[in-house]
Short mmCIF file of C-alpha atoms and ligand atoms in Angstrom, two decimals:
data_model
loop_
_atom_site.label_atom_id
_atom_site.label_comp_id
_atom_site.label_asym_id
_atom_site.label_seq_id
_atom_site.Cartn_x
_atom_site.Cartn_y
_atom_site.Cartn_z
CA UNK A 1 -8.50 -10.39 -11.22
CA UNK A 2 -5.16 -11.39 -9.52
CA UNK A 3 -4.21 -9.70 -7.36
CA UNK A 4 -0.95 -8.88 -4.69
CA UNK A 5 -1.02 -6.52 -1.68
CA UNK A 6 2.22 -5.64 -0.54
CA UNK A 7 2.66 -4.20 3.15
CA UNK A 8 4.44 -3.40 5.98
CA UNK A 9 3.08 -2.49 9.19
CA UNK A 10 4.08 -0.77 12.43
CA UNK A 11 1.62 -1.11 14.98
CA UNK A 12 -0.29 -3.69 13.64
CA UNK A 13 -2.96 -0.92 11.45
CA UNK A 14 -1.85 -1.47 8.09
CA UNK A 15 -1.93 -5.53 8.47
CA UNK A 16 -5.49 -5.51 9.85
CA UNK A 17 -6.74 -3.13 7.32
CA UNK A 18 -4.69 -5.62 4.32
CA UNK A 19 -6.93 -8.26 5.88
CA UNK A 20 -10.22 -6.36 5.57
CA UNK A 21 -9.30 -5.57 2.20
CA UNK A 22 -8.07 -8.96 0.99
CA UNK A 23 -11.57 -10.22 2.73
CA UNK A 24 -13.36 -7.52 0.28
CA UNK A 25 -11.86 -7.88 -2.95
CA UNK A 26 -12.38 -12.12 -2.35
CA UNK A 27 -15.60 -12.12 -1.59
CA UNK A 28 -16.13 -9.94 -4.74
CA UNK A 29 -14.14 -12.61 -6.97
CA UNK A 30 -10.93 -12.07 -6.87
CA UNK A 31 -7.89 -13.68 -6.03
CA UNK A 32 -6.29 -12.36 -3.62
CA UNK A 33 -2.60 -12.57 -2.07
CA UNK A 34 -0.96 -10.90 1.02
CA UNK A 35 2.91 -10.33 1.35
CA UNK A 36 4.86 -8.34 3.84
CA UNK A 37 7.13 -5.91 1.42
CA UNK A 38 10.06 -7.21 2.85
CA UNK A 39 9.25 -10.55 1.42
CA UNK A 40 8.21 -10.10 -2.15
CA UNK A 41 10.15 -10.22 -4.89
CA UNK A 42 10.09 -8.02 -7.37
CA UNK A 43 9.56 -10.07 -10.67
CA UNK A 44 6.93 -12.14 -8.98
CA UNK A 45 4.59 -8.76 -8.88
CA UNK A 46 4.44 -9.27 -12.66
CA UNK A 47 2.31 -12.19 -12.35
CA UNK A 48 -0.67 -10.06 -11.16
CA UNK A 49 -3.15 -8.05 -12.89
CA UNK A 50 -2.99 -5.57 -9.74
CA UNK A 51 -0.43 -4.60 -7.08
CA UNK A 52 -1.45 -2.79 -4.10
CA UNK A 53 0.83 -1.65 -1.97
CA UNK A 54 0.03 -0.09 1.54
CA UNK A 55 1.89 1.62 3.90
CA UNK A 56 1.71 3.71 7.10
CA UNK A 57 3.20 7.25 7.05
CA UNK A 58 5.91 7.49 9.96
CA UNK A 59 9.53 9.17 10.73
CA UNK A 60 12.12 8.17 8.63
CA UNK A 61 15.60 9.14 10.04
CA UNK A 62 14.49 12.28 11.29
CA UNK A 63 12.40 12.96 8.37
CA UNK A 64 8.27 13.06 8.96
CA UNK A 65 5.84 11.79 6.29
CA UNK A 66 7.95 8.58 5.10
CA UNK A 67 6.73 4.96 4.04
CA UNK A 68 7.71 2.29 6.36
CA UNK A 69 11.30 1.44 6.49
CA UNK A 70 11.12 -1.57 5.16
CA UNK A 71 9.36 0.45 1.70
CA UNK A 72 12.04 2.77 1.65
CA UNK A 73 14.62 -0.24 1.91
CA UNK A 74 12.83 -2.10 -0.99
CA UNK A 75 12.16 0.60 -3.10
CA UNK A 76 16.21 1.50 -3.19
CA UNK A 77 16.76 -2.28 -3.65
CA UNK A 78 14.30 -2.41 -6.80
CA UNK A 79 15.45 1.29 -8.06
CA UNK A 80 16.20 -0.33 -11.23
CA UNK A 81 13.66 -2.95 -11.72
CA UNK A 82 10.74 -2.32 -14.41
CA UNK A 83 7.12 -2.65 -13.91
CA UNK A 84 6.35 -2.41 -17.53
CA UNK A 85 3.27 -0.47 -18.12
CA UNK A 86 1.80 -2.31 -15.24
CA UNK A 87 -1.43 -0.94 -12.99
CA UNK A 88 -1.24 -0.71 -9.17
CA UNK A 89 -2.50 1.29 -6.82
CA UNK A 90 -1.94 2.92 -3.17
CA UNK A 91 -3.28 2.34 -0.09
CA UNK A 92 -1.81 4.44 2.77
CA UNK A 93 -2.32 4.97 6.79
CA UNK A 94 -1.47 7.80 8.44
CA UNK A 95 -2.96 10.44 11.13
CA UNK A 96 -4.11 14.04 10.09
CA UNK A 97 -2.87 15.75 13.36
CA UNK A 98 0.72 15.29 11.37
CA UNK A 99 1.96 17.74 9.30
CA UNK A 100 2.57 15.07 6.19
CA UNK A 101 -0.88 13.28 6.39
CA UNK A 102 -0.18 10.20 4.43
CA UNK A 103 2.52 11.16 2.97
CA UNK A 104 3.50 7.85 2.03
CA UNK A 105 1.49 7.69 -0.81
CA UNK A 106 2.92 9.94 -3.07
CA UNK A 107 6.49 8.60 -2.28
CA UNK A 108 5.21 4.80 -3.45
CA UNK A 109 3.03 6.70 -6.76
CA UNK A 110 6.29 8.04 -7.77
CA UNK A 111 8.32 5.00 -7.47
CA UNK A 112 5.59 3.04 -8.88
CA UNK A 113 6.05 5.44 -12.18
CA UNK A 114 9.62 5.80 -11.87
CA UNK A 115 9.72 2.06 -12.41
CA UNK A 116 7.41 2.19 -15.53
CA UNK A 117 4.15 1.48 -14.02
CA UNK A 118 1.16 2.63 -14.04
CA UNK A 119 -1.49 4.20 -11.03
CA UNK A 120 -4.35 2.55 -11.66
CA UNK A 121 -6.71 5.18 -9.28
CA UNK A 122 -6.19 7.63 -6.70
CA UNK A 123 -4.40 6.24 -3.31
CA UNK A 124 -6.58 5.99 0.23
CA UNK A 125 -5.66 8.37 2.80
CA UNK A 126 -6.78 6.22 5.71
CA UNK A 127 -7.16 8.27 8.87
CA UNK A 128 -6.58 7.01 12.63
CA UNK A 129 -7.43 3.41 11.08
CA UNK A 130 -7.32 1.54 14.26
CA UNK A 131 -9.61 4.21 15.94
CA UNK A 132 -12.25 4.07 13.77
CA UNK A 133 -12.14 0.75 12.23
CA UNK A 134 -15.70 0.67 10.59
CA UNK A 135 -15.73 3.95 9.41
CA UNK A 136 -12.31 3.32 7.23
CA UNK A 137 -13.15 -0.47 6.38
CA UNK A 138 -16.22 1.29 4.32
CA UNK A 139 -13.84 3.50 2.79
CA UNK A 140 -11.45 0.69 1.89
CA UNK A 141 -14.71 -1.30 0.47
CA UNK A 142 -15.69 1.47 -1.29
CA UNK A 143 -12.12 2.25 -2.45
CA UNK A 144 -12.10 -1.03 -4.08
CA UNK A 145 -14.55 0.07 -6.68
CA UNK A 146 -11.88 2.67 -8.50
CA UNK A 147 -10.04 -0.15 -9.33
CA UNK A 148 -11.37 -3.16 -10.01
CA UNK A 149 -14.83 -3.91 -12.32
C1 FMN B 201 6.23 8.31 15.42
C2 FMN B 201 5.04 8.40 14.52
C3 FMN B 201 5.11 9.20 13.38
C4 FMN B 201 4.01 9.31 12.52
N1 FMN B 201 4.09 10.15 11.44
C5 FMN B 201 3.00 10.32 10.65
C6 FMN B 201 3.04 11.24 9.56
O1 FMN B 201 4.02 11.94 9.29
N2 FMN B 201 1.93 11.34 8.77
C7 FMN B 201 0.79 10.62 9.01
O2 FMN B 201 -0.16 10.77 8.26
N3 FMN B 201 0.73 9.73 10.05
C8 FMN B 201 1.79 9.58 10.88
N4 FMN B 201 1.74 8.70 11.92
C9 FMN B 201 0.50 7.91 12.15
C10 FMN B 201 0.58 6.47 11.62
O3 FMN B 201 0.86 6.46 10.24
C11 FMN B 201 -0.77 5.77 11.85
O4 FMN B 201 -0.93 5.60 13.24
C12 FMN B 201 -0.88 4.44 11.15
O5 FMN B 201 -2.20 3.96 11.29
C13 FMN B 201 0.10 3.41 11.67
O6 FMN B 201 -0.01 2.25 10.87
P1 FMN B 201 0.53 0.85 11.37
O7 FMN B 201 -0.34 0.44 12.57
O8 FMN B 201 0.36 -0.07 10.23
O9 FMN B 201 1.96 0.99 11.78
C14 FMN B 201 2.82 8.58 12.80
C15 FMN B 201 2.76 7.76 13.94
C16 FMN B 201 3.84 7.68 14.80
C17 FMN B 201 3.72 6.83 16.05
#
């Protein structure tokens, strides 16, 4: 499959765990390309048979359990864009001491179907990614197999 991961990062967590995944879905066949969100266009997502997009959860203007500014930004810039049909899926960090633990993900589903496309499994709730890295990268490996053959 072809496939685009779309992400913005913080502190670095959501990057390294893109990587892992990129390395996991390769090495299982796939091709496999890495954008920031703030960088990818729109109509270029149609050219893959997958989007994943990832995000940590975080503050938003006073508000807790938000995507990433820069998802929030592009989402309101793309409001009106149409993903025809097409599958993706969700990968989001976050921390279960907050109240909103990866609350992220269910802001990106919903734009995701208020766009016309489709979810093609459940998200990830990654937690504390950078404290337990080998823990969560089995989760992401294993994660891999909802969506792809
Ligand atoms: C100010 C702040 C607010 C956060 N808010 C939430 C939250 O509401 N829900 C959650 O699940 N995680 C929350 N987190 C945890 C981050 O999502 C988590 O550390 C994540 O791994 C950061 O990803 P990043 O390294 O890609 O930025 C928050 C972290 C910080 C520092």
């Amino acid at each position: 499959m072809k496939i685009i991961i779309a992400y913005a990062t913080y502190s670095g967590g959501t990057q390294a765990a893109c990587e892992y995944l990129s390395q996991v879905l390769t090495s299982n066949g796939h091709q496999t390309t890495i954008k920031m969100i703030s960088d990818t266009i729109f109509e270029d997502l149609l050219d893959y048979d997958l989007r994943i997009f990832a995000s940590p959860t975080w503050d938003f203007e006073g508000k807790e359990g938000q995507p990433h500014q820069d998802f929030i930004t592009w989402m309101e810039n793309n409001k009106d864009k149409k993903l025809d049909g097409k599958p993706s899926v969700v990968l989001g960090l976050g921390d279960s001491s907050y109240a909103h633990f990866c609350g992220a993900n269910s802001i990106i589903e919903e734009f995701i179907k208020s766009v016309g496309g489709s979810i093609k499994a459940p998200a990830l709730e990654v937690d504390a990614y950078l404290f337990n890295m080998e823990e969560n990268n089995k989760k992401i490996s294993d994660w891999t197999n909802t969506f792809t053959p």
